[in-house]
């Protein structure tokens, strides 16, 4: 018997890609990272909860399909407006592919780990769950504390600020860039 997690993993594997869509080395990719870090810091300073999943090699389309399709160019203002408390898209995750916000109000798989602190809520469980099932990066802003976290490969990095978030994202995204003949990324 197949379980939902195995089906999702299979779908994610089918949609895997051989490259990452944000070139963090400069240009548009760097603008997206800067605006993302600024927006997350603004949400954290107002204690507005948020969860942002960033697609890397593994497709996040299966989870994007659970939400409201946006297919919109990423921007600082759009991200802030999505997470306005009391609006229909506030709850759930936003999924980012390159410079495109694919969907909002998405459901993510929850971790089954019993080692997670009881002070962390559903957003953190969802961030860890997705990072356990895919290579996606997931940024979380706690509405209770305003603390910024990053879920990577089943681990939760926290507390982060704008600079440490930007650096952590760049580091994890840079690992995926192809190396040229001279060893440069």
mmCIF file with all atom_site columns, C-alpha atoms in Angstrom:
data_model
loop_
_atom_site.group_PDB
_atom_site.id
_atom_site.type_symbol
_atom_site.label_atom_id
_atom_site.label_alt_id
_atom_site.label_comp_id
_atom_site.label_asym_id
_atom_site.label_entity_id
_atom_site.label_seq_id
_atom_site.pdbx_PDB_ins_code
_atom_site.Cartn_x
_atom_site.Cartn_y
_atom_site.Cartn_z
_atom_site.occupancy
_atom_site.B_iso_or_equiv
_atom_site.pdbx_formal_charge
_atom_site.auth_seq_id
_atom_site.auth_comp_id
_atom_site.auth_asym_id
_atom_site.auth_atom_id
_atom_site.pdbx_PDB_model_num
ATOM 1   C CA . UNK A 1 1   ? 0.000  0.000  0.000   1.00 0.00 ? 1   UNK A CA 1
ATOM 2   C CA . UNK A 1 2   ? 1.345  3.433  -0.949  1.00 0.00 ? 2   UNK A CA 1
ATOM 3   C CA . UNK A 1 3   ? 1.085  6.249  1.525   1.00 0.00 ? 3   UNK A CA 1
ATOM 4   C CA . UNK A 1 4   ? 0.552  9.913  0.737   1.00 0.00 ? 4   UNK A CA 1
ATOM 5   C CA . UNK A 1 5   ? 4.179  10.828 1.547   1.00 0.00 ? 5   UNK A CA 1
ATOM 6   C CA . UNK A 1 6   ? 5.531  8.195  -0.834  1.00 0.00 ? 6   UNK A CA 1
ATOM 7   C CA . UNK A 1 7   ? 3.202  9.388  -3.591  1.00 0.00 ? 7   UNK A CA 1
ATOM 8   C CA . UNK A 1 8   ? 4.314  12.993 -3.078  1.00 0.00 ? 8   UNK A CA 1
ATOM 9   C CA . UNK A 1 9   ? 7.986  11.973 -3.085  1.00 0.00 ? 9   UNK A CA 1
ATOM 10  C CA . UNK A 1 10  ? 7.421  10.112 -6.327  1.00 0.00 ? 10  UNK A CA 1
ATOM 11  C CA . UNK A 1 11  ? 5.715  13.108 -7.914  1.00 0.00 ? 11  UNK A CA 1
ATOM 12  C CA . UNK A 1 12  ? 8.495  15.391 -6.733  1.00 0.00 ? 12  UNK A CA 1
ATOM 13  C CA . UNK A 1 13  ? 11.099 13.043 -8.209  1.00 0.00 ? 13  UNK A CA 1
ATOM 14  C CA . UNK A 1 14  ? 9.262  12.985 -11.549 1.00 0.00 ? 14  UNK A CA 1
ATOM 15  C CA . UNK A 1 15  ? 9.348  16.755 -11.644 1.00 0.00 ? 15  UNK A CA 1
ATOM 16  C CA . UNK A 1 16  ? 13.006 17.061 -10.713 1.00 0.00 ? 16  UNK A CA 1
ATOM 17  C CA . UNK A 1 17  ? 15.058 19.410 -12.795 1.00 0.00 ? 17  UNK A CA 1
ATOM 18  C CA . UNK A 1 18  ? 18.771 19.497 -13.473 1.00 0.00 ? 18  UNK A CA 1
ATOM 19  C CA . UNK A 1 19  ? 19.257 23.164 -12.600 1.00 0.00 ? 19  UNK A CA 1
ATOM 20  C CA . UNK A 1 20  ? 18.207 25.842 -10.195 1.00 0.00 ? 20  UNK A CA 1
ATOM 21  C CA . UNK A 1 21  ? 16.308 28.750 -11.635 1.00 0.00 ? 21  UNK A CA 1
ATOM 22  C CA . UNK A 1 22  ? 17.743 31.670 -9.654  1.00 0.00 ? 22  UNK A CA 1
ATOM 23  C CA . UNK A 1 23  ? 21.272 32.635 -10.603 1.00 0.00 ? 23  UNK A CA 1
ATOM 24  C CA . UNK A 1 24  ? 22.553 33.875 -7.249  1.00 0.00 ? 24  UNK A CA 1
ATOM 25  C CA . UNK A 1 25  ? 25.781 35.039 -8.831  1.00 0.00 ? 25  UNK A CA 1
ATOM 26  C CA . UNK A 1 26  ? 24.279 38.358 -9.808  1.00 0.00 ? 26  UNK A CA 1
ATOM 27  C CA . UNK A 1 27  ? 21.632 40.126 -11.815 1.00 0.00 ? 27  UNK A CA 1
ATOM 28  C CA . UNK A 1 28  ? 17.982 39.229 -11.341 1.00 0.00 ? 28  UNK A CA 1
ATOM 29  C CA . UNK A 1 29  ? 18.694 36.362 -8.921  1.00 0.00 ? 29  UNK A CA 1
ATOM 30  C CA . UNK A 1 30  ? 20.541 38.646 -6.534  1.00 0.00 ? 30  UNK A CA 1
ATOM 31  C CA . UNK A 1 31  ? 17.660 41.147 -6.678  1.00 0.00 ? 31  UNK A CA 1
ATOM 32  C CA . UNK A 1 32  ? 15.184 38.384 -5.764  1.00 0.00 ? 32  UNK A CA 1
ATOM 33  C CA . UNK A 1 33  ? 17.344 37.267 -2.816  1.00 0.00 ? 33  UNK A CA 1
ATOM 34  C CA . UNK A 1 34  ? 17.724 40.835 -1.551  1.00 0.00 ? 34  UNK A CA 1
ATOM 35  C CA . UNK A 1 35  ? 14.004 41.610 -1.856  1.00 0.00 ? 35  UNK A CA 1
ATOM 36  C CA . UNK A 1 36  ? 13.106 38.285 -0.244  1.00 0.00 ? 36  UNK A CA 1
ATOM 37  C CA . UNK A 1 37  ? 15.401 38.934 2.736   1.00 0.00 ? 37  UNK A CA 1
ATOM 38  C CA . UNK A 1 38  ? 14.054 42.491 3.107   1.00 0.00 ? 38  UNK A CA 1
ATOM 39  C CA . UNK A 1 39  ? 10.432 41.325 2.923   1.00 0.00 ? 39  UNK A CA 1
ATOM 40  C CA . UNK A 1 40  ? 11.003 38.559 5.466   1.00 0.00 ? 40  UNK A CA 1
ATOM 41  C CA . UNK A 1 41  ? 12.660 41.039 7.843   1.00 0.00 ? 41  UNK A CA 1
ATOM 42  C CA . UNK A 1 42  ? 9.696  43.423 7.434   1.00 0.00 ? 42  UNK A CA 1
ATOM 43  C CA . UNK A 1 43  ? 7.241  40.603 8.208   1.00 0.00 ? 43  UNK A CA 1
ATOM 44  C CA . UNK A 1 44  ? 9.297  39.541 11.227  1.00 0.00 ? 44  UNK A CA 1
ATOM 45  C CA . UNK A 1 45  ? 9.472  43.075 12.616  1.00 0.00 ? 45  UNK A CA 1
ATOM 46  C CA . UNK A 1 46  ? 5.643  43.213 12.559  1.00 0.00 ? 46  UNK A CA 1
ATOM 47  C CA . UNK A 1 47  ? 5.307  39.620 13.787  1.00 0.00 ? 47  UNK A CA 1
ATOM 48  C CA . UNK A 1 48  ? 3.365  38.585 10.723  1.00 0.00 ? 48  UNK A CA 1
ATOM 49  C CA . UNK A 1 49  ? 3.607  34.835 10.227  1.00 0.00 ? 49  UNK A CA 1
ATOM 50  C CA . UNK A 1 50  ? 4.812  33.590 6.856   1.00 0.00 ? 50  UNK A CA 1
ATOM 51  C CA . UNK A 1 51  ? 6.125  30.491 5.123   1.00 0.00 ? 51  UNK A CA 1
ATOM 52  C CA . UNK A 1 52  ? 7.977  30.714 1.808   1.00 0.00 ? 52  UNK A CA 1
ATOM 53  C CA . UNK A 1 53  ? 9.107  27.562 -0.013  1.00 0.00 ? 53  UNK A CA 1
ATOM 54  C CA . UNK A 1 54  ? 11.888 28.007 -2.574  1.00 0.00 ? 54  UNK A CA 1
ATOM 55  C CA . UNK A 1 55  ? 12.154 25.431 -5.316  1.00 0.00 ? 55  UNK A CA 1
ATOM 56  C CA . UNK A 1 56  ? 15.622 24.143 -6.122  1.00 0.00 ? 56  UNK A CA 1
ATOM 57  C CA . UNK A 1 57  ? 16.157 20.946 -8.173  1.00 0.00 ? 57  UNK A CA 1
ATOM 58  C CA . UNK A 1 58  ? 13.087 19.062 -6.933  1.00 0.00 ? 58  UNK A CA 1
ATOM 59  C CA . UNK A 1 59  ? 9.814  20.341 -8.321  1.00 0.00 ? 59  UNK A CA 1
ATOM 60  C CA . UNK A 1 60  ? 7.360  21.776 -5.794  1.00 0.00 ? 60  UNK A CA 1
ATOM 61  C CA . UNK A 1 61  ? 4.502  21.696 -8.317  1.00 0.00 ? 61  UNK A CA 1
ATOM 62  C CA . UNK A 1 62  ? 2.572  19.053 -6.345  1.00 0.00 ? 62  UNK A CA 1
ATOM 63  C CA . UNK A 1 63  ? 2.402  21.432 -3.380  1.00 0.00 ? 63  UNK A CA 1
ATOM 64  C CA . UNK A 1 64  ? 1.776  24.505 -5.545  1.00 0.00 ? 64  UNK A CA 1
ATOM 65  C CA . UNK A 1 65  ? -1.291 22.690 -6.887  1.00 0.00 ? 65  UNK A CA 1
ATOM 66  C CA . UNK A 1 66  ? -2.794 22.670 -3.369  1.00 0.00 ? 66  UNK A CA 1
ATOM 67  C CA . UNK A 1 67  ? -2.935 26.466 -3.249  1.00 0.00 ? 67  UNK A CA 1
ATOM 68  C CA . UNK A 1 68  ? -4.149 29.481 -5.181  1.00 0.00 ? 68  UNK A CA 1
ATOM 69  C CA . UNK A 1 69  ? -2.281 29.831 -8.493  1.00 0.00 ? 69  UNK A CA 1
ATOM 70  C CA . UNK A 1 70  ? -0.483 33.162 -8.877  1.00 0.00 ? 70  UNK A CA 1
ATOM 71  C CA . UNK A 1 71  ? 2.153  32.723 -11.576 1.00 0.00 ? 71  UNK A CA 1
ATOM 72  C CA . UNK A 1 72  ? 3.288  36.258 -10.783 1.00 0.00 ? 72  UNK A CA 1
ATOM 73  C CA . UNK A 1 73  ? 6.688  37.903 -10.867 1.00 0.00 ? 73  UNK A CA 1
ATOM 74  C CA . UNK A 1 74  ? 8.166  37.975 -7.352  1.00 0.00 ? 74  UNK A CA 1
ATOM 75  C CA . UNK A 1 75  ? 8.319  41.338 -5.622  1.00 0.00 ? 75  UNK A CA 1
ATOM 76  C CA . UNK A 1 76  ? 8.768  42.664 -2.113  1.00 0.00 ? 76  UNK A CA 1
ATOM 77  C CA . UNK A 1 77  ? 5.334  44.336 -2.186  1.00 0.00 ? 77  UNK A CA 1
ATOM 78  C CA . UNK A 1 78  ? 3.497  41.283 -3.474  1.00 0.00 ? 78  UNK A CA 1
ATOM 79  C CA . UNK A 1 79  ? 4.999  39.034 -0.803  1.00 0.00 ? 79  UNK A CA 1
ATOM 80  C CA . UNK A 1 80  ? 4.058  41.467 1.974   1.00 0.00 ? 80  UNK A CA 1
ATOM 81  C CA . UNK A 1 81  ? 0.496  41.753 0.661   1.00 0.00 ? 81  UNK A CA 1
ATOM 82  C CA . UNK A 1 82  ? 0.017  37.983 0.474   1.00 0.00 ? 82  UNK A CA 1
ATOM 83  C CA . UNK A 1 83  ? 0.712  37.587 4.188   1.00 0.00 ? 83  UNK A CA 1
ATOM 84  C CA . UNK A 1 84  ? -1.551 40.387 5.465   1.00 0.00 ? 84  UNK A CA 1
ATOM 85  C CA . UNK A 1 85  ? -3.344 38.820 8.470   1.00 0.00 ? 85  UNK A CA 1
ATOM 86  C CA . UNK A 1 86  ? -7.016 38.076 7.989   1.00 0.00 ? 86  UNK A CA 1
ATOM 87  C CA . UNK A 1 87  ? -6.817 37.779 4.198   1.00 0.00 ? 87  UNK A CA 1
ATOM 88  C CA . UNK A 1 88  ? -7.596 34.508 2.371   1.00 0.00 ? 88  UNK A CA 1
ATOM 89  C CA . UNK A 1 89  ? -3.970 33.856 1.360   1.00 0.00 ? 89  UNK A CA 1
ATOM 90  C CA . UNK A 1 90  ? -2.386 34.613 4.750   1.00 0.00 ? 90  UNK A CA 1
ATOM 91  C CA . UNK A 1 91  ? -2.464 30.997 5.889   1.00 0.00 ? 91  UNK A CA 1
ATOM 92  C CA . UNK A 1 92  ? -0.430 28.456 4.008   1.00 0.00 ? 92  UNK A CA 1
ATOM 93  C CA . UNK A 1 93  ? 2.802  28.679 2.080   1.00 0.00 ? 93  UNK A CA 1
ATOM 94  C CA . UNK A 1 94  ? 3.957  30.674 -0.903  1.00 0.00 ? 94  UNK A CA 1
ATOM 95  C CA . UNK A 1 95  ? 5.983  28.729 -3.459  1.00 0.00 ? 95  UNK A CA 1
ATOM 96  C CA . UNK A 1 96  ? 8.788  30.528 -5.277  1.00 0.00 ? 96  UNK A CA 1
ATOM 97  C CA . UNK A 1 97  ? 10.390 29.223 -8.483  1.00 0.00 ? 97  UNK A CA 1
ATOM 98  C CA . UNK A 1 98  ? 13.150 31.522 -9.642  1.00 0.00 ? 98  UNK A CA 1
ATOM 99  C CA . UNK A 1 99  ? 11.648 34.995 -9.828  1.00 0.00 ? 99  UNK A CA 1
ATOM 100 C CA . UNK A 1 100 ? 8.074  33.666 -10.038 1.00 0.00 ? 100 UNK A CA 1
ATOM 101 C CA . UNK A 1 101 ? 5.570  33.206 -7.210  1.00 0.00 ? 101 UNK A CA 1
ATOM 102 C CA . UNK A 1 102 ? 3.798  30.069 -8.393  1.00 0.00 ? 102 UNK A CA 1
ATOM 103 C CA . UNK A 1 103 ? 1.072  29.867 -5.768  1.00 0.00 ? 103 UNK A CA 1
ATOM 104 C CA . UNK A 1 104 ? -0.034 31.028 -2.336  1.00 0.00 ? 104 UNK A CA 1
ATOM 105 C CA . UNK A 1 105 ? -2.022 29.442 0.476   1.00 0.00 ? 105 UNK A CA 1
ATOM 106 C CA . UNK A 1 106 ? -0.401 26.067 -0.250  1.00 0.00 ? 106 UNK A CA 1
ATOM 107 C CA . UNK A 1 107 ? -0.474 23.062 2.055   1.00 0.00 ? 107 UNK A CA 1
ATOM 108 C CA . UNK A 1 108 ? 2.891  21.491 2.838   1.00 0.00 ? 108 UNK A CA 1
ATOM 109 C CA . UNK A 1 109 ? 3.591  18.084 4.395   1.00 0.00 ? 109 UNK A CA 1
ATOM 110 C CA . UNK A 1 110 ? 4.131  18.151 8.149   1.00 0.00 ? 110 UNK A CA 1
ATOM 111 C CA . UNK A 1 111 ? 7.189  16.590 9.718   1.00 0.00 ? 111 UNK A CA 1
ATOM 112 C CA . UNK A 1 112 ? 6.599  13.528 11.856  1.00 0.00 ? 112 UNK A CA 1
ATOM 113 C CA . UNK A 1 113 ? 9.691  14.246 13.951  1.00 0.00 ? 113 UNK A CA 1
ATOM 114 C CA . UNK A 1 114 ? 9.085  14.113 17.681  1.00 0.00 ? 114 UNK A CA 1
ATOM 115 C CA . UNK A 1 115 ? 12.303 16.055 18.357  1.00 0.00 ? 115 UNK A CA 1
ATOM 116 C CA . UNK A 1 116 ? 10.789 19.409 17.361  1.00 0.00 ? 116 UNK A CA 1
ATOM 117 C CA . UNK A 1 117 ? 10.350 21.830 20.237  1.00 0.00 ? 117 UNK A CA 1
ATOM 118 C CA . UNK A 1 118 ? 6.775  22.240 21.428  1.00 0.00 ? 118 UNK A CA 1
ATOM 119 C CA . UNK A 1 119 ? 7.223  26.012 21.180  1.00 0.00 ? 119 UNK A CA 1
ATOM 120 C CA . UNK A 1 120 ? 7.314  25.693 17.380  1.00 0.00 ? 120 UNK A CA 1
ATOM 121 C CA . UNK A 1 121 ? 4.003  25.534 15.535  1.00 0.00 ? 121 UNK A CA 1
ATOM 122 C CA . UNK A 1 122 ? 2.476  24.292 12.309  1.00 0.00 ? 122 UNK A CA 1
ATOM 123 C CA . UNK A 1 123 ? 4.477  26.595 10.032  1.00 0.00 ? 123 UNK A CA 1
ATOM 124 C CA . UNK A 1 124 ? 7.725  25.160 11.386  1.00 0.00 ? 124 UNK A CA 1
ATOM 125 C CA . UNK A 1 125 ? 6.401  21.584 11.112  1.00 0.00 ? 125 UNK A CA 1
ATOM 126 C CA . UNK A 1 126 ? 5.407  22.234 7.502   1.00 0.00 ? 126 UNK A CA 1
ATOM 127 C CA . UNK A 1 127 ? 8.780  23.824 6.688   1.00 0.00 ? 127 UNK A CA 1
ATOM 128 C CA . UNK A 1 128 ? 10.654 20.847 8.097   1.00 0.00 ? 128 UNK A CA 1
ATOM 129 C CA . UNK A 1 129 ? 8.277  18.393 6.431   1.00 0.00 ? 129 UNK A CA 1
ATOM 130 C CA . UNK A 1 130 ? 8.887  19.840 2.976   1.00 0.00 ? 130 UNK A CA 1
ATOM 131 C CA . UNK A 1 131 ? 12.648 20.052 3.560   1.00 0.00 ? 131 UNK A CA 1
ATOM 132 C CA . UNK A 1 132 ? 12.650 16.360 4.553   1.00 0.00 ? 132 UNK A CA 1
ATOM 133 C CA . UNK A 1 133 ? 10.828 15.325 1.368   1.00 0.00 ? 133 UNK A CA 1
ATOM 134 C CA . UNK A 1 134 ? 12.522 17.639 -1.155  1.00 0.00 ? 134 UNK A CA 1
ATOM 135 C CA . UNK A 1 135 ? 15.647 19.737 -1.557  1.00 0.00 ? 135 UNK A CA 1
ATOM 136 C CA . UNK A 1 136 ? 13.533 22.892 -1.262  1.00 0.00 ? 136 UNK A CA 1
ATOM 137 C CA . UNK A 1 137 ? 14.470 25.684 1.123   1.00 0.00 ? 137 UNK A CA 1
ATOM 138 C CA . UNK A 1 138 ? 11.701 26.977 3.393   1.00 0.00 ? 138 UNK A CA 1
ATOM 139 C CA . UNK A 1 139 ? 11.743 30.343 5.170   1.00 0.00 ? 139 UNK A CA 1
ATOM 140 C CA . UNK A 1 140 ? 9.473  30.719 8.203   1.00 0.00 ? 140 UNK A CA 1
ATOM 141 C CA . UNK A 1 141 ? 8.493  33.802 10.159  1.00 0.00 ? 141 UNK A CA 1
ATOM 142 C CA . UNK A 1 142 ? 6.934  33.080 13.546  1.00 0.00 ? 142 UNK A CA 1
ATOM 143 C CA . UNK A 1 143 ? 3.954  35.298 14.266  1.00 0.00 ? 143 UNK A CA 1
ATOM 144 C CA . UNK A 1 144 ? 4.351  34.633 17.992  1.00 0.00 ? 144 UNK A CA 1
ATOM 145 C CA . UNK A 1 145 ? 8.007  35.679 18.289  1.00 0.00 ? 145 UNK A CA 1
ATOM 146 C CA . UNK A 1 146 ? 8.984  37.288 14.980  1.00 0.00 ? 146 UNK A CA 1
ATOM 147 C CA . UNK A 1 147 ? 11.921 34.864 14.741  1.00 0.00 ? 147 UNK A CA 1
ATOM 148 C CA . UNK A 1 148 ? 13.072 33.981 11.225  1.00 0.00 ? 148 UNK A CA 1
ATOM 149 C CA . UNK A 1 149 ? 13.992 30.345 10.501  1.00 0.00 ? 149 UNK A CA 1
ATOM 150 C CA . UNK A 1 150 ? 15.237 28.443 7.458   1.00 0.00 ? 150 UNK A CA 1
ATOM 151 C CA . UNK A 1 151 ? 14.477 24.757 6.948   1.00 0.00 ? 151 UNK A CA 1
ATOM 152 C CA . UNK A 1 152 ? 17.146 22.920 4.963   1.00 0.00 ? 152 UNK A CA 1
ATOM 153 C CA . UNK A 1 153 ? 17.452 19.143 4.556   1.00 0.00 ? 153 UNK A CA 1
ATOM 154 C CA . UNK A 1 154 ? 15.320 18.436 7.625   1.00 0.00 ? 154 UNK A CA 1
ATOM 155 C CA . UNK A 1 155 ? 17.190 20.931 9.827   1.00 0.00 ? 155 UNK A CA 1
ATOM 156 C CA . UNK A 1 156 ? 15.912 24.237 11.181  1.00 0.00 ? 156 UNK A CA 1
ATOM 157 C CA . UNK A 1 157 ? 18.405 27.123 11.206  1.00 0.00 ? 157 UNK A CA 1
ATOM 158 C CA . UNK A 1 158 ? 17.343 29.864 13.612  1.00 0.00 ? 158 UNK A CA 1
ATOM 159 C CA . UNK A 1 159 ? 17.283 32.616 14.710  1.00 0.00 ? 159 UNK A CA 1
ATOM 160 C CA . UNK A 1 160 ? 18.205 34.516 11.544  1.00 0.00 ? 160 UNK A CA 1
ATOM 161 C CA . UNK A 1 161 ? 18.102 38.173 10.620  1.00 0.00 ? 161 UNK A CA 1
ATOM 162 C CA . UNK A 1 162 ? 18.018 39.791 7.186   1.00 0.00 ? 162 UNK A CA 1
ATOM 163 C CA . UNK A 1 163 ? 21.762 39.419 6.616   1.00 0.00 ? 163 UNK A CA 1
ATOM 164 C CA . UNK A 1 164 ? 22.158 35.873 7.925   1.00 0.00 ? 164 UNK A CA 1
ATOM 165 C CA . UNK A 1 165 ? 19.057 34.772 5.971   1.00 0.00 ? 165 UNK A CA 1
ATOM 166 C CA . UNK A 1 166 ? 20.408 36.294 2.745   1.00 0.00 ? 166 UNK A CA 1
ATOM 167 C CA . UNK A 1 167 ? 23.795 34.642 3.320   1.00 0.00 ? 167 UNK A CA 1
ATOM 168 C CA . UNK A 1 168 ? 22.270 31.239 4.147   1.00 0.00 ? 168 UNK A CA 1
ATOM 169 C CA . UNK A 1 169 ? 20.014 31.329 1.084   1.00 0.00 ? 169 UNK A CA 1
ATOM 170 C CA . UNK A 1 170 ? 22.885 32.364 -1.173  1.00 0.00 ? 170 UNK A CA 1
ATOM 171 C CA . UNK A 1 171 ? 25.104 29.613 0.260   1.00 0.00 ? 171 UNK A CA 1
ATOM 172 C CA . UNK A 1 172 ? 22.505 26.874 -0.253  1.00 0.00 ? 172 UNK A CA 1
ATOM 173 C CA . UNK A 1 173 ? 21.529 28.111 -3.697  1.00 0.00 ? 173 UNK A CA 1
ATOM 174 C CA . UNK A 1 174 ? 25.145 28.572 -4.805  1.00 0.00 ? 174 UNK A CA 1
ATOM 175 C CA . UNK A 1 175 ? 25.830 24.876 -4.121  1.00 0.00 ? 175 UNK A CA 1
ATOM 176 C CA . UNK A 1 176 ? 23.515 24.067 -7.035  1.00 0.00 ? 176 UNK A CA 1
ATOM 177 C CA . UNK A 1 177 ? 25.131 26.288 -9.647  1.00 0.00 ? 177 UNK A CA 1
ATOM 178 C CA . UNK A 1 178 ? 27.106 24.390 -12.275 1.00 0.00 ? 178 UNK A CA 1
ATOM 179 C CA . UNK A 1 179 ? 30.896 24.675 -12.257 1.00 0.00 ? 179 UNK A CA 1
ATOM 180 C CA . UNK A 1 180 ? 32.544 25.851 -15.507 1.00 0.00 ? 180 UNK A CA 1
ATOM 181 C CA . UNK A 1 181 ? 35.745 24.441 -17.052 1.00 0.00 ? 181 UNK A CA 1
ATOM 182 C CA . UNK A 1 182 ? 37.875 26.703 -14.825 1.00 0.00 ? 182 UNK A CA 1
ATOM 183 C CA . UNK A 1 183 ? 36.166 25.634 -11.600 1.00 0.00 ? 183 UNK A CA 1
ATOM 184 C CA . UNK A 1 184 ? 34.043 28.786 -11.195 1.00 0.00 ? 184 UNK A CA 1
ATOM 185 C CA . UNK A 1 185 ? 30.371 28.791 -10.262 1.00 0.00 ? 185 UNK A CA 1
#
